[in-house]
Tab-separated table of C-alpha atoms (C1' of nucleotides) in Angstrom:
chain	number	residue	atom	x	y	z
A	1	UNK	CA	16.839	66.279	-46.054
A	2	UNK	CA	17.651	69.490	-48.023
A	3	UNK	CA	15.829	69.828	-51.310
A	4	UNK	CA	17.967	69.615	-54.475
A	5	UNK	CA	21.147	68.244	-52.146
A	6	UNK	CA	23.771	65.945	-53.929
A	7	UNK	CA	22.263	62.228	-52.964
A	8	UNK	CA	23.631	58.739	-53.376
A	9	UNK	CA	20.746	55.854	-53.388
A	10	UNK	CA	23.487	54.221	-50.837
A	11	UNK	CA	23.306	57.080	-48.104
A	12	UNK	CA	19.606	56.875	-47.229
A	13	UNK	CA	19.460	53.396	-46.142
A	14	UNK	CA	16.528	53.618	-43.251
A	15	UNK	CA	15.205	57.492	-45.259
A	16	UNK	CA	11.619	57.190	-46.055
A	17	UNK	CA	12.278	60.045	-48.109
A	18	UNK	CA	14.494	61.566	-50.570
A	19	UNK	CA	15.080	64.747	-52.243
A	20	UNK	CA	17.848	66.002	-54.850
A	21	UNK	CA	19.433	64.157	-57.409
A	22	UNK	CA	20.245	60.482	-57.526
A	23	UNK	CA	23.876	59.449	-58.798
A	24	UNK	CA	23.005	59.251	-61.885
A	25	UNK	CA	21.915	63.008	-62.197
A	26	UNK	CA	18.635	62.378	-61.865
A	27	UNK	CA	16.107	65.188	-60.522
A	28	UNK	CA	14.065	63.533	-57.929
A	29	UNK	CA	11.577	66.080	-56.194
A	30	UNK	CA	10.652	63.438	-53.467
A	31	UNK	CA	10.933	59.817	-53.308
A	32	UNK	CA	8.686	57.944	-50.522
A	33	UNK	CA	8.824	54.149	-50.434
A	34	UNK	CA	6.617	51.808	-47.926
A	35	UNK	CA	7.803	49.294	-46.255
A	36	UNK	CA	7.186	45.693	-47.820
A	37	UNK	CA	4.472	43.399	-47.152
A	38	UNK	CA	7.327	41.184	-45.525
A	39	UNK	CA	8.029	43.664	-43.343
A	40	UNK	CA	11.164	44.165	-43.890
A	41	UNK	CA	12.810	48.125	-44.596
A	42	UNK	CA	14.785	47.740	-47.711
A	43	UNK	CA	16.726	50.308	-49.472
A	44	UNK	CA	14.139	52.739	-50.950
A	45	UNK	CA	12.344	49.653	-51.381
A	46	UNK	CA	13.338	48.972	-54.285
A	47	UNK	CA	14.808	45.201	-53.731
A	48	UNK	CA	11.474	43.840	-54.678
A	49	UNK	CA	12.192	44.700	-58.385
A	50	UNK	CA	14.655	42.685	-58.597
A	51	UNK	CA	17.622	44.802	-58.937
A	52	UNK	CA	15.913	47.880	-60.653
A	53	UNK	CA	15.268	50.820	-58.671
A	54	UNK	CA	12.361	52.884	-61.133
A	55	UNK	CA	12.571	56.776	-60.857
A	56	UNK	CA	10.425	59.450	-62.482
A	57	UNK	CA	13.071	61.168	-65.384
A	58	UNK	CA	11.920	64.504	-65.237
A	59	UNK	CA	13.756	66.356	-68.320
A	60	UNK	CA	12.238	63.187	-70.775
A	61	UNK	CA	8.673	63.204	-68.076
A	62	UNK	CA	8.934	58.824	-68.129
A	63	UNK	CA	9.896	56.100	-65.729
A	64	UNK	CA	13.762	55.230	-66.400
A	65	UNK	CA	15.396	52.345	-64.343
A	66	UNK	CA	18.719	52.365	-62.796
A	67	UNK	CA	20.552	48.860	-61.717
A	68	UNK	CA	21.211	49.299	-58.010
A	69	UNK	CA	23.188	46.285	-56.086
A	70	UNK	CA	20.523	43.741	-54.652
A	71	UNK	CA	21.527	42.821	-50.955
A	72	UNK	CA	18.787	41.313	-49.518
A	73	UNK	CA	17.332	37.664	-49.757
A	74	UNK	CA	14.305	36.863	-51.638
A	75	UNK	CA	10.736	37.581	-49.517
A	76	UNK	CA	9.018	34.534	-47.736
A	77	UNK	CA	6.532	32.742	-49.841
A	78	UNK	CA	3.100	33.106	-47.291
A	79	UNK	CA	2.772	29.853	-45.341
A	80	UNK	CA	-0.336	27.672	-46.574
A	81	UNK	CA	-2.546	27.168	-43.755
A	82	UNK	CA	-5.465	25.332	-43.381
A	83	UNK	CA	-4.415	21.651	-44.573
A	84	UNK	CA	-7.844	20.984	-43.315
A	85	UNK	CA	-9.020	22.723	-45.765
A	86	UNK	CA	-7.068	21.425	-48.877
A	87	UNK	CA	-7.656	18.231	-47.855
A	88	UNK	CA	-11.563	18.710	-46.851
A	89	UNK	CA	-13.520	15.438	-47.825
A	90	UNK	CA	-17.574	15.638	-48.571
A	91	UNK	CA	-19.614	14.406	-45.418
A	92	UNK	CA	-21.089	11.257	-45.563
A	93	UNK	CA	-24.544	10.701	-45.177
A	94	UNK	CA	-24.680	7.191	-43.557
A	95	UNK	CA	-24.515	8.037	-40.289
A	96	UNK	CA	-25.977	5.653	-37.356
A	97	UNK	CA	-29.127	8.108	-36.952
A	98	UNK	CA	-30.394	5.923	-39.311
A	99	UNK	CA	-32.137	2.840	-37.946
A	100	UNK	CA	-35.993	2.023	-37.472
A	101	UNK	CA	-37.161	4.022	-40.109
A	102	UNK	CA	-40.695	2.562	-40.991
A	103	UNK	CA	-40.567	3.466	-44.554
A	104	UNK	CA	-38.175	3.476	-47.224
A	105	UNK	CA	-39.705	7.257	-48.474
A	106	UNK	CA	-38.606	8.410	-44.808
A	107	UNK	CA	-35.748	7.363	-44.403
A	108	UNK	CA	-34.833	8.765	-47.874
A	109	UNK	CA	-36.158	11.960	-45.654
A	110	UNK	CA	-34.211	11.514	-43.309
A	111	UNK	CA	-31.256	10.892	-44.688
A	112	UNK	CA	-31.883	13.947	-47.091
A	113	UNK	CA	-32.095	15.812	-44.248
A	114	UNK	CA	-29.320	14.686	-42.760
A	115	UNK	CA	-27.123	15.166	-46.121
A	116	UNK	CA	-28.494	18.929	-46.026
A	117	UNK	CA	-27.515	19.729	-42.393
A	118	UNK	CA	-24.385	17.921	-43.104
A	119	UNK	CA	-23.967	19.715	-45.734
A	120	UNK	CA	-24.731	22.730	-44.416
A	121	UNK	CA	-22.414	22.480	-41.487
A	122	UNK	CA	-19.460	21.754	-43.827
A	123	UNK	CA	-20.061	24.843	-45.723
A	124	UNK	CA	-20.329	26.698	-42.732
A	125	UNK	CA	-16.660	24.817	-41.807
A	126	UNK	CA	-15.539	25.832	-44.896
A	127	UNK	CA	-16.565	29.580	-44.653
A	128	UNK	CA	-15.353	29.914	-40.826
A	129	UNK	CA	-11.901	27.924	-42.406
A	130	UNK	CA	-11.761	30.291	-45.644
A	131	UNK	CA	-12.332	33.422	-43.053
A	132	UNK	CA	-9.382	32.004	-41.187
A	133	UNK	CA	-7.210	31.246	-43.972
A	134	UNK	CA	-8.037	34.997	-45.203
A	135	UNK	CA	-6.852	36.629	-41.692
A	136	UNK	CA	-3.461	34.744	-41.517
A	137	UNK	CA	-2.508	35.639	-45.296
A	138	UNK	CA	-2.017	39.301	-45.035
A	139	UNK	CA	-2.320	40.358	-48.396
A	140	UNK	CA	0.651	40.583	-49.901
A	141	UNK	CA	1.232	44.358	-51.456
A	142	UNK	CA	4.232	45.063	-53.544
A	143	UNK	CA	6.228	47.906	-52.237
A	144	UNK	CA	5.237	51.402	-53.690
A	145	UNK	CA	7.136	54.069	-54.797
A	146	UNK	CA	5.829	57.724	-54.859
A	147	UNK	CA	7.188	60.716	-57.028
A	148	UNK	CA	5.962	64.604	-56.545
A	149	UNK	CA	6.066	66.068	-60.057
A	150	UNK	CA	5.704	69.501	-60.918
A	151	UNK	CA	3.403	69.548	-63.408
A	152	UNK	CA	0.311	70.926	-65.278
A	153	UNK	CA	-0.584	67.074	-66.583
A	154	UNK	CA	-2.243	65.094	-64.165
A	155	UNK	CA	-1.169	62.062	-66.112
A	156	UNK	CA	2.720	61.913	-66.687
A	157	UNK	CA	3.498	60.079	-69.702
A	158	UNK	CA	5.810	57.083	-69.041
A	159	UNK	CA	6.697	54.639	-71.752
A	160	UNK	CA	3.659	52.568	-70.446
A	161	UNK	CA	-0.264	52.776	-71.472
A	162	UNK	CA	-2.495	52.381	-68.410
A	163	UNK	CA	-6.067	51.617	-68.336
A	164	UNK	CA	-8.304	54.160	-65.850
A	165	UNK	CA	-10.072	51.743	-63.336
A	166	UNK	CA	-10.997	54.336	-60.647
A	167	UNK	CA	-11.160	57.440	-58.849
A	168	UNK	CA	-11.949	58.157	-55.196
A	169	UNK	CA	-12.321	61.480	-53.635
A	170	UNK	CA	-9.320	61.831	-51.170
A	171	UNK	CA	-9.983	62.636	-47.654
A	172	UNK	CA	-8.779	66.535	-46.644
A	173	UNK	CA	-8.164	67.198	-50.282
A	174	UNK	CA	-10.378	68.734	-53.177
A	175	UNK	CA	-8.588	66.828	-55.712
A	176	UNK	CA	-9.732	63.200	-56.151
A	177	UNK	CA	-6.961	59.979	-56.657
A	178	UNK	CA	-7.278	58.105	-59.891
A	179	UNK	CA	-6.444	54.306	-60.334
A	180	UNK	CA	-4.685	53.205	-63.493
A	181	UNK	CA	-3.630	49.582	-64.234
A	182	UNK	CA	-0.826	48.744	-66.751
A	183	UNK	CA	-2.801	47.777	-70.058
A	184	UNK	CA	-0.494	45.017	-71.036
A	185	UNK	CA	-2.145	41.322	-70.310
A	186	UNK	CA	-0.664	39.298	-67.133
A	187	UNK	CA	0.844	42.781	-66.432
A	188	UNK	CA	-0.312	43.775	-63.102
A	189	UNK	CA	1.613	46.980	-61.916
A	190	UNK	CA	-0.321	49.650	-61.223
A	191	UNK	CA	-0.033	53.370	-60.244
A	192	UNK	CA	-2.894	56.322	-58.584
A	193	UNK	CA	-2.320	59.828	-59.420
A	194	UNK	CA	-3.610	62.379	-57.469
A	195	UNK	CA	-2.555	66.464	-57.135
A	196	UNK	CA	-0.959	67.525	-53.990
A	197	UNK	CA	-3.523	69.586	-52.014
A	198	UNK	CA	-0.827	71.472	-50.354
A	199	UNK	CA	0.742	72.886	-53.465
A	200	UNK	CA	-1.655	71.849	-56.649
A	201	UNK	CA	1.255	72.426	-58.913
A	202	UNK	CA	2.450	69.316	-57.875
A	203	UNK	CA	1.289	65.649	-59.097
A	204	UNK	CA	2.184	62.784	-57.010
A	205	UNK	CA	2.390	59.421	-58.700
A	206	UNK	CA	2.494	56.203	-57.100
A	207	UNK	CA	3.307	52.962	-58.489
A	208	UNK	CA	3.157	49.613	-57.142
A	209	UNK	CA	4.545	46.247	-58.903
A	210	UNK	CA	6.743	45.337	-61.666
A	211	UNK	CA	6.489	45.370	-65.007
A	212	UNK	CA	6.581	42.249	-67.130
A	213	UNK	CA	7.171	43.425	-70.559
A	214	UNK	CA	9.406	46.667	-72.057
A	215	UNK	CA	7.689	49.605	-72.212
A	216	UNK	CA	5.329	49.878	-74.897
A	217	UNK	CA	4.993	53.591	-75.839
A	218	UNK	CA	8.223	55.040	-77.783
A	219	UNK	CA	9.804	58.007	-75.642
A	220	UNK	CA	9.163	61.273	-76.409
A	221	UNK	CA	12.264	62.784	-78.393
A	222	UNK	CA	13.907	66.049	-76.616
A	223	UNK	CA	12.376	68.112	-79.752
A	224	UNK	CA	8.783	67.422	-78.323
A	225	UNK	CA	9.336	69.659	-74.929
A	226	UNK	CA	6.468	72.113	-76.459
A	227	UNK	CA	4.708	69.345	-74.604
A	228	UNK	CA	5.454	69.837	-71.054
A	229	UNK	CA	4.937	72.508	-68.776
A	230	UNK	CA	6.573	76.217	-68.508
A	231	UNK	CA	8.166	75.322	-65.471
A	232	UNK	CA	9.965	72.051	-67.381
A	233	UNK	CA	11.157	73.712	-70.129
A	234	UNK	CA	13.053	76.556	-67.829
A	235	UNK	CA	14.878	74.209	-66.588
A	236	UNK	CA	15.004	71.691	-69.054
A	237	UNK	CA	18.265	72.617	-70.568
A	238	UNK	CA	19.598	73.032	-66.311
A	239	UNK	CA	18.528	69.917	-65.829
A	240	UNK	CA	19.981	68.053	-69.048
A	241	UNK	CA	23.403	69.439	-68.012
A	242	UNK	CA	23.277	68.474	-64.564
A	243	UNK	CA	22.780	65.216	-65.616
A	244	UNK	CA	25.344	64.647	-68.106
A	245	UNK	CA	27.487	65.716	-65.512
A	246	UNK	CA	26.758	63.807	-62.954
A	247	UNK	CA	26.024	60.743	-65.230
A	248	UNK	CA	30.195	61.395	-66.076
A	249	UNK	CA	30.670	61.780	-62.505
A	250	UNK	CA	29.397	58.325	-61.642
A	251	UNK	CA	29.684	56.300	-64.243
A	252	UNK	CA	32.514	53.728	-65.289
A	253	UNK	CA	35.187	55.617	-67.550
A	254	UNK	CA	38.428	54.463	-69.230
A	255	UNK	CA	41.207	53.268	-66.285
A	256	UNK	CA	43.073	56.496	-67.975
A	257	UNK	CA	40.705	59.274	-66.715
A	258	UNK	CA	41.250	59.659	-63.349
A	259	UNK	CA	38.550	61.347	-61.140
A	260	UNK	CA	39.294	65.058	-61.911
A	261	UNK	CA	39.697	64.004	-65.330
A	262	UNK	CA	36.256	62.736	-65.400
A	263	UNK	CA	34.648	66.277	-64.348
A	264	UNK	CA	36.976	68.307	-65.897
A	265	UNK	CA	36.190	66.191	-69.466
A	266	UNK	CA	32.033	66.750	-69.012
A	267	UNK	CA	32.735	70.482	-68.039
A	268	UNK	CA	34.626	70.694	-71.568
A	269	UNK	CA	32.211	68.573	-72.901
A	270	UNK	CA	28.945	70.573	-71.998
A	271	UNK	CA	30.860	74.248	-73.062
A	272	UNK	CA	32.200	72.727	-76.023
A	273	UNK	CA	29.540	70.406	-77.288
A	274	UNK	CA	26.190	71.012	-75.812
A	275	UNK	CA	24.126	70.337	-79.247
A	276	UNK	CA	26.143	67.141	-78.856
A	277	UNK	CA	25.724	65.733	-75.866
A	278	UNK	CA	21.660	66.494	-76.291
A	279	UNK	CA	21.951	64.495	-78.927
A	280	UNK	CA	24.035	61.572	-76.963
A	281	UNK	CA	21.651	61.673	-74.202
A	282	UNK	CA	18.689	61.929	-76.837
A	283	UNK	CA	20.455	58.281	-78.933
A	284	UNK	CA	21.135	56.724	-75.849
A	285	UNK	CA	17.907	56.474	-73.995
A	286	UNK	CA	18.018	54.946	-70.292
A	287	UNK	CA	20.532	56.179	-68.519
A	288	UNK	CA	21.625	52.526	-67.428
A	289	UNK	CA	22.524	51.878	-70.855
A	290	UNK	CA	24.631	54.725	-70.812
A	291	UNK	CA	28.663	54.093	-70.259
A	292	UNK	CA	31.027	56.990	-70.396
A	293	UNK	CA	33.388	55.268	-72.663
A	294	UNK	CA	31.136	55.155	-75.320
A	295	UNK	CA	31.346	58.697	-75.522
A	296	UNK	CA	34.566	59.549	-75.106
A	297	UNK	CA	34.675	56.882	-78.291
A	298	UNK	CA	32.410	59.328	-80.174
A	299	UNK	CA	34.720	61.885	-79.894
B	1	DC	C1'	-17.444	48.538	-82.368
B	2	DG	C1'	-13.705	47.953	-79.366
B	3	DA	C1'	-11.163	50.540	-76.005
B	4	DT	C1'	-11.316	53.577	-72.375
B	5	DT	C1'	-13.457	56.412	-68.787
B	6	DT	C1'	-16.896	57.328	-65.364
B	7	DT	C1'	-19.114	56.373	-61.230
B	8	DG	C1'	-21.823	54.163	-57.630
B	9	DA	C1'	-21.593	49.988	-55.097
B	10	DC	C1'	-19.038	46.885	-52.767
B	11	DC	C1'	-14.961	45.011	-50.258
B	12	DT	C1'	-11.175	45.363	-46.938
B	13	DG	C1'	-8.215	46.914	-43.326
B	14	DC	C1'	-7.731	49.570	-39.361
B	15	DG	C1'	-8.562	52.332	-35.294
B	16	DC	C1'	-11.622	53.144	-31.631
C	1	DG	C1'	-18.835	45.614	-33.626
C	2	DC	C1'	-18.915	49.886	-35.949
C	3	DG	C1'	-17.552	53.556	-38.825
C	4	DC	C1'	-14.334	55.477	-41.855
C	5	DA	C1'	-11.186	55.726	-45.646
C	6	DG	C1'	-8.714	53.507	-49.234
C	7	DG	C1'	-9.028	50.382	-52.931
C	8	DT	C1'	-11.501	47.587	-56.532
C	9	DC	C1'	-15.294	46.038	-59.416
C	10	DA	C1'	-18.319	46.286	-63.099
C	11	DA	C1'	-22.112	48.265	-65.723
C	12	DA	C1'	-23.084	52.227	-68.310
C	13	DA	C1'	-21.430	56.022	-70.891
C	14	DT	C1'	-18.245	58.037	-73.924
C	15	DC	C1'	-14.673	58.277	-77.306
C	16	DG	C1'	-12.068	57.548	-81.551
DNA sequence: CGATTTTGACCTGCGC
DNA sequence: GCGCAGGTCAAAATCG
């Protein structure tokens, strides 16, 4: 797919991989999603959120969400095997081995010998069933999305405090992978970072799982873009027009702007106003909050 | 002193 | 079964 092409989310059904901007305006330098756990290819993968699809924002460098359509049904729960094993009662020790025993301290032997093999046997039942049980249940994996980030942070800031848990040297590549978990308690998304060996300027972030709570770190205002990289804040101002305009493009306006209306009213709006629609993007946060109307009602 | 990072050991899945 | 690579754990070290 040509880099920085026009893309709608609704064209790459079957795409591992995307490049350009999303609908929403939205820079997206590459977007790989895995299949699911169930198997199943889904739409960038991103049906397992519910209906959120979660994309890097480059200008504002944090995750945003967009609300895509969800069209699939909800993943199989994993079958529980082994009733066996649920229902898995203690051996019992009076079994007809016992029955000349000259005294009463050997048969207590016996029979505490017996218990023990019993025993022993059960456990290894248990283990062999437990080993069993294990190979059936693939492990369920949420789906992962990746983003390639150019960028002289390793660690992208994005709304959401993670907690370091590991790092592992990655095979072919001189730059090693770090594991991050989401700090938040009964929170368990969690993302690896490592720096693209082919072109180092690049970061590729990975995140698997869902959030359970809002996002914990307050976004960094536009003002702050001393903090990202050369590169960023070339193109920041490019990249904050493109996606007004496409933002206008695709989103819902009054039933009295027709199509050409709508690009021919962010044109005016981005030569006439652009102080102002910094600012609108700046007040109005994620971009699926955003609705064309309200702007044209700040006018 | 609690939170976070570092790092070696261990676990797991997969291909041969 | 074995080896390899990715992923996770957990104790120790470091940081604020």
């Amino acid at each position: 797919m040509e880099k920085n092409m026009m893309v709608k989310m609704e064209d790459t059904i079957g795409d591992s991989s995307l490049s350009g901007y999303n609908p929403f305006g939205n820079v997206f330098d590459f977007c790989e999603v895995e299949k699911s756990s169930s198997g199943i290819m889904e739409l960038l993968g991103v049906h397992d959120y519910g209906s959120t699809l979660h994309f890097l924002d480059i200008p504002q460098q944090r995750l945003s969400t967009i609300s895509v359509p969800k069209v699939l049904p909800s993943f199989e729960t994993v079958k529980e095997c082994n009733s066996e094993l649920l229902n898995h009662q203690p051996a019992t020790p009076n079994s007809s081995s016992i029955s000349s025993a000259s005294t009463i301290e050997a048969v207590n032997d016996e029979q505490k010998n017996t218990v023990d093999q019993a025993e022993e046997e059960q456990e290894n039942k248990i283990k062999k069933l437990l080993k069993a049980k294990k190979a059936n249940q693939k492990r369920l994996r949420e789906p992962r999305v990746a983003f390639m980030t150019r960028s002289e942070v390793d660690h992208l800031e994005d709304g959401y405090r993670w907690r370091k848990y590991g790092q592992k040297a990655v095979k072919n590549s001189p730059f090693p992978r770090s594991y991050y978990r989401c700090t938040s308690a009964s929170c368990n998304v969690k993302k690896h970072v490592e720096r693209s060996f082919t072109d180092p300027s690049i970061v590729v972030t990975t995140y698997e799982g869902q959030h359970t709570h809002l996002s914990t770190v307050i976004p960094r205002s536009i003002s702050a873009t001393n903090y990202l990289s050369q590169y960023q804040q070339q193109h920041f101002q490019q990249q904050q027009q493109q996606l007004l305009f496409n933002t206008l493009s695709s989103l819902s306006f009054p039933h009295n702007h027709s199509t050409p209306s709508k690009i021919a009213f962010a044109q005016e709006r981005l030569v006439c106003n652009p102080g102002k629609t910094a600012a609108f993007l700046r007040d109005h946060g994620l971009l699926q909050d955003v609705d064309a109307s309200d702007m044209l009602k700040q006018e």
